[in-house]
PDB file of C-alpha atoms and ligand atoms in Angstrom:
ATOM      1  CA  MET S 504      -1.520  14.996  -0.961  1.00 96.00           C
ATOM      2  CA  LYS S 505       0.534  13.532  -3.811  1.00 98.00           C
ATOM      3  CA  TYR S 506       1.782  10.057  -4.593  1.00 98.00           C
ATOM      4  CA  THR S 507       4.604   8.626  -6.660  1.00 98.00           C
ATOM      5  CA  TYR S 508       4.571   5.103  -8.059  1.00 98.00           C
ATOM      6  CA  TYR S 509       7.671   2.909  -7.842  1.00 98.00           C
ATOM      7  CA  GLY S 510       6.177  -0.221  -9.383  1.00 96.00           C
ATOM      8  CA  HIS S 511       4.250  -3.255  -8.120  1.00 96.00           C
ATOM      9  CA  SER S 512       2.639  -2.135  -4.809  1.00 98.00           C
ATOM     10  CA  THR S 513       5.224   0.503  -3.905  1.00 98.00           C
ATOM     11  CA  PHE S 514       4.012   4.074  -3.477  1.00 98.00           C
ATOM     12  CA  LEU S 515       5.401   7.169  -1.821  1.00 98.00           C
ATOM     13  CA  LEU S 516       2.581   9.205  -0.313  1.00 98.00           C
ATOM     14  CA  GLU S 517       3.526  12.847   0.260  1.00 98.00           C
ATOM     15  CA  LEU S 518       1.463  14.538   2.919  1.00 98.00           C
ATOM     16  CA  GLU S 519       1.785  18.177   3.907  1.00 94.00           C
ATOM     17  CA  ASN S 520       4.056  17.201   6.770  1.00 91.00           C
ATOM     18  CA  ALA S 521       5.353  13.689   6.193  1.00 97.00           C
ATOM     19  CA  ARG S 522       6.442  11.255   3.491  1.00 98.00           C
ATOM     20  CA  ILE S 523       5.163   7.700   3.762  1.00 98.00           C
ATOM     21  CA  LEU S 524       6.531   4.822   1.678  1.00 98.00           C
ATOM     22  CA  PHE S 525       4.412   1.679   1.248  1.00 99.00           C
ATOM     23  CA  ASP S 526       5.762  -1.841   0.688  1.00 98.00           C
ATOM     24  CA  PRO S 527       9.133  -1.106  -0.950  1.00 98.00           C
ATOM     25  CA  PHE S 528       9.903  -3.665  -3.663  1.00 98.00           C
ATOM     26  CA  ILE S 529      11.969  -1.841  -6.252  1.00 97.00           C
ATOM     27  CA  SER S 530      15.487  -3.197  -6.791  1.00 97.00           C
ATOM     28  CA  PRO S 531      14.353  -6.762  -7.690  1.00 96.00           C
ATOM     29  CA  ASN S 532      11.598  -5.426  -9.979  1.00 95.00           C
ATOM     30  CA  GLU S 533      12.770  -5.507 -13.581  1.00 92.00           C
ATOM     31  CA  LEU S 534      10.104  -2.924 -14.501  1.00 93.00           C
ATOM     32  CA  ALA S 535      11.425  -0.434 -11.918  1.00 95.00           C
ATOM     33  CA  LYS S 536      15.081  -0.569 -12.849  1.00 94.00           C
ATOM     34  CA  GLY S 537      15.030   3.152 -13.651  1.00 96.00           C
ATOM     35  CA  ILE S 538      14.427   3.955  -9.976  1.00 98.00           C
ATOM     36  CA  ASP S 539      17.410   4.559  -7.683  1.00 98.00           C
ATOM     37  CA  ILE S 540      16.336   3.475  -4.203  1.00 98.00           C
ATOM     38  CA  ASN S 541      19.003   5.718  -2.686  1.00 98.00           C
ATOM     39  CA  SER S 542      17.169   8.755  -4.054  1.00 97.00           C
ATOM     40  CA  ILE S 543      13.968   7.978  -2.136  1.00 98.00           C
ATOM     41  CA  LYS S 544      13.237  10.248   0.821  1.00 98.00           C
ATOM     42  CA  CYS S 545      10.716   9.148   3.432  1.00 98.00           C
ATOM     43  CA  ASP S 546       9.920   9.494   7.126  1.00 98.00           C
ATOM     44  CA  TYR S 547       7.842   6.344   7.546  1.00 98.00           C
ATOM     45  CA  ILE S 548       7.718   2.968   5.836  1.00 99.00           C
ATOM     46  CA  LEU S 549       4.407   1.126   6.138  1.00 99.00           C
ATOM     47  CA  LEU S 550       4.440  -2.611   5.508  1.00 98.00           C
ATOM     48  CA  SER S 551       1.232  -4.508   4.775  1.00 98.00           C
ATOM     49  CA  HIS S 552       2.838  -7.947   5.249  1.00 98.00           C
ATOM     50  CA  GLY S 553       6.122  -9.821   5.070  1.00 98.00           C
ATOM     51  CA  HIS S 554       6.201 -11.296   1.568  1.00 98.00           C
ATOM     52  CA  GLY S 555       9.347 -10.587  -0.413  1.00 97.00           C
ATOM     53  CA  ASP S 556       7.531  -8.536  -3.030  1.00 97.00           C
ATOM     54  CA  HIS S 557       6.618  -6.032  -0.268  1.00 98.00           C
ATOM     55  CA  VAL S 558       9.737  -5.804   1.886  1.00 98.00           C
ATOM     56  CA  ALA S 559      12.710  -6.270  -0.463  1.00 98.00           C
ATOM     57  CA  ASP S 560      14.141  -2.755  -0.017  1.00 98.00           C
ATOM     58  CA  VAL S 561      12.922  -1.931   3.484  1.00 98.00           C
ATOM     59  CA  GLU S 562      16.244  -2.124   5.264  1.00 98.00           C
ATOM     60  CA  VAL S 563      18.272  -0.025   2.817  1.00 98.00           C
ATOM     61  CA  ILE S 564      15.642   2.705   2.565  1.00 98.00           C
ATOM     62  CA  ALA S 565      14.927   2.713   6.319  1.00 98.00           C
ATOM     63  CA  LYS S 566      18.644   3.080   7.039  1.00 98.00           C
ATOM     64  CA  ASN S 567      19.148   5.811   4.418  1.00 98.00           C
ATOM     65  CA  ASN S 568      16.326   7.886   5.899  1.00 98.00           C
ATOM     66  CA  ASN S 569      16.327   6.849   9.565  1.00 98.00           C
ATOM     67  CA  ALA S 570      12.664   6.110   8.805  1.00 98.00           C
ATOM     68  CA  THR S 571      10.189   4.517  11.209  1.00 98.00           C
ATOM     69  CA  ILE S 572       8.851   1.138  10.098  1.00 98.00           C
ATOM     70  CA  VAL S 573       5.138   0.778  10.854  1.00 98.00           C
ATOM     71  CA  ALA S 574       3.642  -2.695  10.623  1.00 98.00           C
ATOM     72  CA  ILE S 575       1.732  -5.324  12.548  1.00 98.00           C
ATOM     73  CA  TYR S 576       3.432  -6.258  15.839  1.00 98.00           C
ATOM     74  CA  GLU S 577       5.295  -9.365  14.651  1.00 98.00           C
ATOM     75  CA  LEU S 578       6.693  -7.727  11.516  1.00 98.00           C
ATOM     76  CA  ALA S 579       7.580  -4.414  13.179  1.00 98.00           C
ATOM     77  CA  SER S 580       9.309  -6.286  16.011  1.00 98.00           C
ATOM     78  CA  TYR S 581      11.426  -8.223  13.499  1.00 98.00           C
ATOM     79  CA  TYR S 582      12.911  -4.927  12.312  1.00 98.00           C
ATOM     80  CA  GLY S 583      12.992  -3.577  15.860  1.00 98.00           C
ATOM     81  CA  ALA S 584      15.236  -6.504  16.843  1.00 98.00           C
ATOM     82  CA  LYS S 585      17.599  -5.353  14.074  1.00 98.00           C
ATOM     83  CA  ASN S 586      17.636  -1.866  15.611  1.00 98.00           C
ATOM     84  CA  TYR S 587      15.446  -0.125  13.064  1.00 98.00           C
ATOM     85  CA  LYS S 588      13.089   2.568  14.308  1.00 98.00           C
ATOM     86  CA  HIS S 589       9.692   0.908  14.408  1.00 98.00           C
ATOM     87  CA  HIS S 590       6.140   1.348  15.580  1.00 98.00           C
ATOM     88  CA  PRO S 591       4.133  -1.860  16.098  1.00 98.00           C
ATOM     89  CA  MET S 592       0.365  -1.852  15.554  1.00 98.00           C
ATOM     90  CA  ASN S 593      -2.354  -4.435  15.106  1.00 98.00           C
ATOM     91  CA  THR S 594      -5.602  -4.903  13.237  1.00 98.00           C
ATOM     92  CA  GLY S 595      -8.332  -2.453  14.236  1.00 97.00           C
ATOM     93  CA  GLY S 596      -5.928  -0.048  15.915  1.00 98.00           C
ATOM     94  CA  ARG S 597      -5.430   3.611  15.070  1.00 98.00           C
ATOM     95  CA  TRP S 598      -2.438   5.734  16.017  1.00 98.00           C
ATOM     96  CA  ASP S 599      -1.915   9.462  15.753  1.00 98.00           C
ATOM     97  CA  PHE S 600       1.606  10.130  14.508  1.00 97.00           C
ATOM     98  CA  GLY S 601       1.213  13.858  15.123  1.00 95.00           C
ATOM     99  CA  LYS S 602       0.703  15.154  11.607  1.00 90.00           C
ATOM    100  CA  PHE S 603      -1.342  12.194  10.381  1.00 98.00           C
ATOM    101  CA  SER S 604      -2.980   9.037  11.677  1.00 98.00           C
ATOM    102  CA  VAL S 605      -2.864   5.414  10.614  1.00 98.00           C
ATOM    103  CA  LYS S 606      -5.647   2.911  11.078  1.00 98.00           C
ATOM    104  CA  VAL S 607      -4.841  -0.753  10.530  1.00 98.00           C
ATOM    105  CA  VAL S 608      -7.587  -2.700   8.767  1.00 98.00           C
ATOM    106  CA  ASN S 609      -8.136  -6.306   7.855  1.00 97.00           C
ATOM    107  CA  ALA S 610      -6.669  -7.987   4.784  1.00 98.00           C
ATOM    108  CA  VAL S 611      -7.320 -11.566   3.726  1.00 98.00           C
ATOM    109  CA  HIS S 612      -4.006 -13.017   2.571  1.00 98.00           C
ATOM    110  CA  SER S 613      -0.992 -14.720   4.242  1.00 97.00           C
ATOM    111  CA  SER S 614       2.231 -13.309   5.677  1.00 97.00           C
ATOM    112  CA  VAL S 615       5.711 -14.679   6.237  1.00 97.00           C
ATOM    113  CA  LEU S 616       9.143 -13.129   5.621  1.00 97.00           C
ATOM    114  CA  PRO S 617      11.432 -14.620   2.951  1.00 96.00           C
ATOM    115  CA  ASP S 618      13.563 -16.155   5.753  1.00 96.00           C
ATOM    116  CA  GLY S 619      10.494 -17.964   7.140  1.00 96.00           C
ATOM    117  CA  THR S 620       9.820 -15.581  10.054  1.00 96.00           C
ATOM    118  CA  TYR S 621       6.156 -15.576  11.082  1.00 96.00           C
ATOM    119  CA  CYS S 622       4.663 -12.112  10.551  1.00 95.00           C
ATOM    120  CA  GLY S 623       1.205 -12.219  12.105  1.00 96.00           C
ATOM    121  CA  HIS S 624      -1.719 -11.199   9.928  1.00 97.00           C
ATOM    122  CA  PRO S 625      -1.513  -9.244   6.687  1.00 98.00           C
ATOM    123  CA  VAL S 626      -3.175  -5.816   6.882  1.00 98.00           C
ATOM    124  CA  GLY S 627      -4.270  -2.732   4.989  1.00 98.00           C
ATOM    125  CA  PHE S 628      -3.994   0.899   6.114  1.00 98.00           C
ATOM    126  CA  ILE S 629      -6.109   4.036   6.195  1.00 98.00           C
ATOM    127  CA  ILE S 630      -4.014   7.202   6.322  1.00 98.00           C
ATOM    128  CA  THR S 631      -5.706  10.408   7.429  1.00 97.00           C
ATOM    129  CA  GLU S 632      -4.288  13.914   7.336  1.00 97.00           C
ATOM    130  CA  GLY S 633      -6.699  16.725   8.149  1.00 95.00           C
ATOM    131  CA  THR S 634      -9.850  16.120   6.128  1.00 94.00           C
ATOM    132  CA  LYS S 635      -8.184  13.742   3.639  1.00 96.00           C
ATOM    133  CA  SER S 636      -8.040   9.970   3.864  1.00 97.00           C
ATOM    134  CA  VAL S 637      -6.643   7.265   1.618  1.00 98.00           C
ATOM    135  CA  TYR S 638      -6.881   3.479   1.855  1.00 98.00           C
ATOM    136  CA  TYR S 639      -4.007   1.174   0.920  1.00 98.00           C
ATOM    137  CA  SER S 640      -5.293  -2.385   0.599  1.00 98.00           C
ATOM    138  CA  GLY S 641      -2.029  -4.330   0.760  1.00 98.00           C
ATOM    139  CA  ASP S 642      -2.472  -7.818  -0.682  1.00 98.00           C
ATOM    140  CA  THR S 643      -5.998  -9.010  -0.083  1.00 98.00           C
ATOM    141  CA  ALA S 644      -8.996 -10.867  -1.341  1.00 98.00           C
ATOM    142  CA  LEU S 645     -12.292  -9.051  -1.597  1.00 98.00           C
ATOM    143  CA  HIS S 646     -13.921  -9.327   1.829  1.00 98.00           C
ATOM    144  CA  MET S 647     -17.037  -8.037   3.541  1.00 97.00           C
ATOM    145  CA  ASP S 648     -15.089  -6.073   6.193  1.00 96.00           C
ATOM    146  CA  MET S 649     -14.277  -3.568   3.442  1.00 98.00           C
ATOM    147  CA  GLN S 650     -17.814  -2.245   3.923  1.00 97.00           C
ATOM    148  CA  LEU S 651     -16.772  -0.978   7.361  1.00 95.00           C
ATOM    149  CA  ILE S 652     -13.992   1.082   5.793  1.00 95.00           C
ATOM    150  CA  GLY S 653     -16.506   2.954   3.641  1.00 90.00           C
ATOM    151  CA  ASN S 654     -18.815   3.486   6.578  1.00 90.00           C
ATOM    152  CA  TYR S 655     -16.124   4.944   8.824  1.00 85.00           C
ATOM    153  CA  HIS S 656     -14.106   7.062   6.397  1.00 88.00           C
ATOM    154  CA  LYS S 657     -14.809   9.281   3.433  1.00 95.00           C
ATOM    155  CA  LEU S 658     -11.924   8.200   1.217  1.00 98.00           C
ATOM    156  CA  ASP S 659     -10.285  10.523  -1.282  1.00 98.00           C
ATOM    157  CA  ARG S 660      -8.481   7.671  -3.020  1.00 98.00           C
ATOM    158  CA  ALA S 661      -7.917   3.942  -2.624  1.00 98.00           C
ATOM    159  CA  PHE S 662      -4.892   1.945  -3.711  1.00 98.00           C
ATOM    160  CA  LEU S 663      -6.268  -1.495  -4.548  1.00 98.00           C
ATOM    161  CA  CYS S 664      -4.470  -4.662  -5.586  1.00 98.00           C
ATOM    162  CA  MET S 665      -6.049  -6.119  -8.734  1.00 96.00           C
ATOM    163  CA  GLY S 666      -3.539  -8.456 -10.353  1.00 94.00           C
ATOM    164  CA  ASP S 667      -5.495 -11.633  -9.584  1.00 94.00           C
ATOM    165  CA  ASN S 668      -3.848 -15.000  -8.780  1.00 94.00           C
ATOM    166  CA  PHE S 669      -2.262 -13.804  -5.489  1.00 95.00           C
ATOM    167  CA  THR S 670      -4.858 -11.126  -4.689  1.00 96.00           C
ATOM    168  CA  MET S 671      -8.274 -10.015  -5.846  1.00 96.00           C
ATOM    169  CA  GLY S 672      -8.577  -9.389  -9.570  1.00 95.00           C
ATOM    170  CA  VAL S 673     -10.194  -6.547 -11.484  1.00 96.00           C
ATOM    171  CA  ASP S 674     -13.842  -7.595 -11.083  1.00 97.00           C
ATOM    172  CA  ASP S 675     -13.477  -8.054  -7.333  1.00 98.00           C
ATOM    173  CA  ALA S 676     -11.592  -4.758  -7.069  1.00 98.00           C
ATOM    174  CA  ILE S 677     -14.595  -2.991  -8.623  1.00 98.00           C
ATOM    175  CA  ILE S 678     -16.828  -4.563  -5.948  1.00 98.00           C
ATOM    176  CA  ALA S 679     -14.259  -3.525  -3.330  1.00 98.00           C
ATOM    177  CA  ALA S 680     -14.480   0.073  -4.587  1.00 98.00           C
ATOM    178  CA  ASP S 681     -18.246  -0.104  -4.008  1.00 98.00           C
ATOM    179  CA  PHE S 682     -17.772  -1.568  -0.518  1.00 98.00           C
ATOM    180  CA  ILE S 683     -15.363   1.199   0.514  1.00 98.00           C
ATOM    181  CA  GLN S 684     -17.509   3.845  -1.248  1.00 98.00           C
ATOM    182  CA  CYS S 685     -14.598   5.309  -3.188  1.00 98.00           C
ATOM    183  CA  ASN S 686     -14.682   6.228  -6.867  1.00 98.00           C
ATOM    184  CA  LYS S 687     -11.044   7.230  -7.246  1.00 98.00           C
ATOM    185  CA  ILE S 688      -8.940   4.096  -7.481  1.00 98.00           C
ATOM    186  CA  THR S 689      -5.274   3.449  -8.207  1.00 98.00           C
ATOM    187  CA  GLY S 690      -4.412  -0.099  -9.276  1.00 97.00           C
ATOM    188  CA  MET S 691      -1.483  -2.093  -7.905  1.00 97.00           C
ATOM    189  CA  HIS S 692       0.073  -5.549  -7.529  1.00 95.00           C
ATOM    190  CA  LEU S 693       0.822  -5.662 -11.228  1.00 86.00           C
ATOM    191  CA  PHE S 694       4.265  -6.952 -12.159  1.00 70.00           C
ATOM    192  CA  SER S 695       6.153  -9.719 -13.880  1.00 61.00           C
ATOM    193  CA  TYR S 696       3.613 -12.202 -15.256  1.00 66.00           C
ATOM    194  CA  ILE S 697       0.697 -10.513 -13.459  1.00 74.00           C
ATOM    195  CA  LYS S 698      -0.560  -8.365 -16.300  1.00 76.00           C
ATOM    196  CA  ILE S 699      -3.894  -6.809 -17.091  1.00 83.00           C
ATOM    197  CA  ASP S 700      -5.245  -5.116 -20.201  1.00 87.00           C
ATOM    198  CA  HIS S 701      -4.967  -1.461 -19.158  1.00 91.00           C
ATOM    199  CA  GLN S 702      -7.478   0.000 -21.561  1.00 92.00           C
ATOM    200  CA  LYS S 703     -10.157  -2.661 -20.924  1.00 93.00           C
ATOM    201  CA  THR S 704      -9.679  -2.388 -17.172  1.00 94.00           C
ATOM    202  CA  ILE S 705      -9.953   1.398 -17.138  1.00 96.00           C
ATOM    203  CA  GLN S 706     -13.107   1.064 -19.260  1.00 96.00           C
ATOM    204  CA  LYS S 707     -14.598  -1.493 -16.830  1.00 96.00           C
ATOM    205  CA  PHE S 708     -14.107   0.885 -13.918  1.00 97.00           C
ATOM    206  CA  ASP S 709     -15.478   3.730 -15.994  1.00 97.00           C
ATOM    207  CA  GLU S 710     -18.646   1.743 -16.750  1.00 97.00           C
ATOM    208  CA  SER S 711     -19.228   1.315 -13.018  1.00 96.00           C
ATOM    209  CA  GLY S 712     -18.805   5.059 -12.396  1.00 97.00           C
ATOM    210  CA  LYS S 713     -15.237   4.913 -11.100  1.00 98.00           C
ATOM    211  CA  THR S 714     -11.995   6.425 -12.280  1.00 98.00           C
ATOM    212  CA  LEU S 715      -9.043   4.053 -12.358  1.00 97.00           C
ATOM    213  CA  VAL S 716      -5.439   5.215 -12.525  1.00 97.00           C
ATOM    214  CA  LEU S 717      -2.884   2.634 -13.590  1.00 96.00           C
ATOM    215  CA  PRO S 718       0.157   4.716 -12.739  1.00 96.00           C
ATOM    216  CA  GLU S 719       3.446   4.907 -14.583  1.00 95.00           C
ATOM    217  CA  ILE S 720       6.557   4.003 -12.652  1.00 96.00           C
ATOM    218  CA  GLY S 721       8.442   7.093 -11.498  1.00 97.00           C
ATOM    219  CA  LYS S 722       5.499   9.436 -12.049  1.00 98.00           C
ATOM    220  CA  THR S 723       3.824  11.614  -9.425  1.00 98.00           C
ATOM    221  CA  TYR S 724       0.056  12.133  -9.201  1.00 98.00           C
ATOM    222  CA  GLU S 725      -2.319  14.250  -7.160  1.00 98.00           C
ATOM    223  CA  VAL S 726      -4.436  12.224  -4.712  1.00 97.00           C
TER     224      VAL S 726
HETATM  225 NI1   NI A 974       1.666 -11.139  -0.544  1.00 56.17          NI
HETATM  226 MN1   MN A 975       2.325  -9.500  -3.005  1.00 56.17          MN
END
């Protein structure tokens, strides 16, 4: 498994047999202006919730790739009504997509589309392919349900929001890493005025026995 960072909370996860894009917010992101959204190839687009900083480029990229949009029922149905390929799920559910599976897990946040459409609950995802699993937190506070994630799945990497203000911050993300029992963390939800001191943050994770990657936009990493 490999992943490429496109800024904010947008990642392309490359499995052996599928390419999954998470929460595409690229064209409005000043920091990601070097990325051409028309160059992105994916089979699935997973959406954690409906906020603008997670769905801005969904329609263009879904259309370019004839990709399937996977999200909680209300959000998936919104795109389904616009004739996009979609697969609705809900919290606690798992679905086998053939080459990989997705489990939808709780997130503590809010969710509405920029046009005011109600989107149900915000969620996170666990993606499993063969013996490998990764967790994508979406936007969330630290919450006790994260302990279940660690009990059910041996995670190879977790993508955790840590920008504070709208989501958990760095200190809570370190506790989250303990809850999910994962020592390989990639940080996200960092853009615009949500900034963290990279070196100090990496050191903080290091002191608690965890490796933090704060990825560079446009770069590809091994899971
Ligand atoms: Ni949000
Ligand atoms: Mn957000």
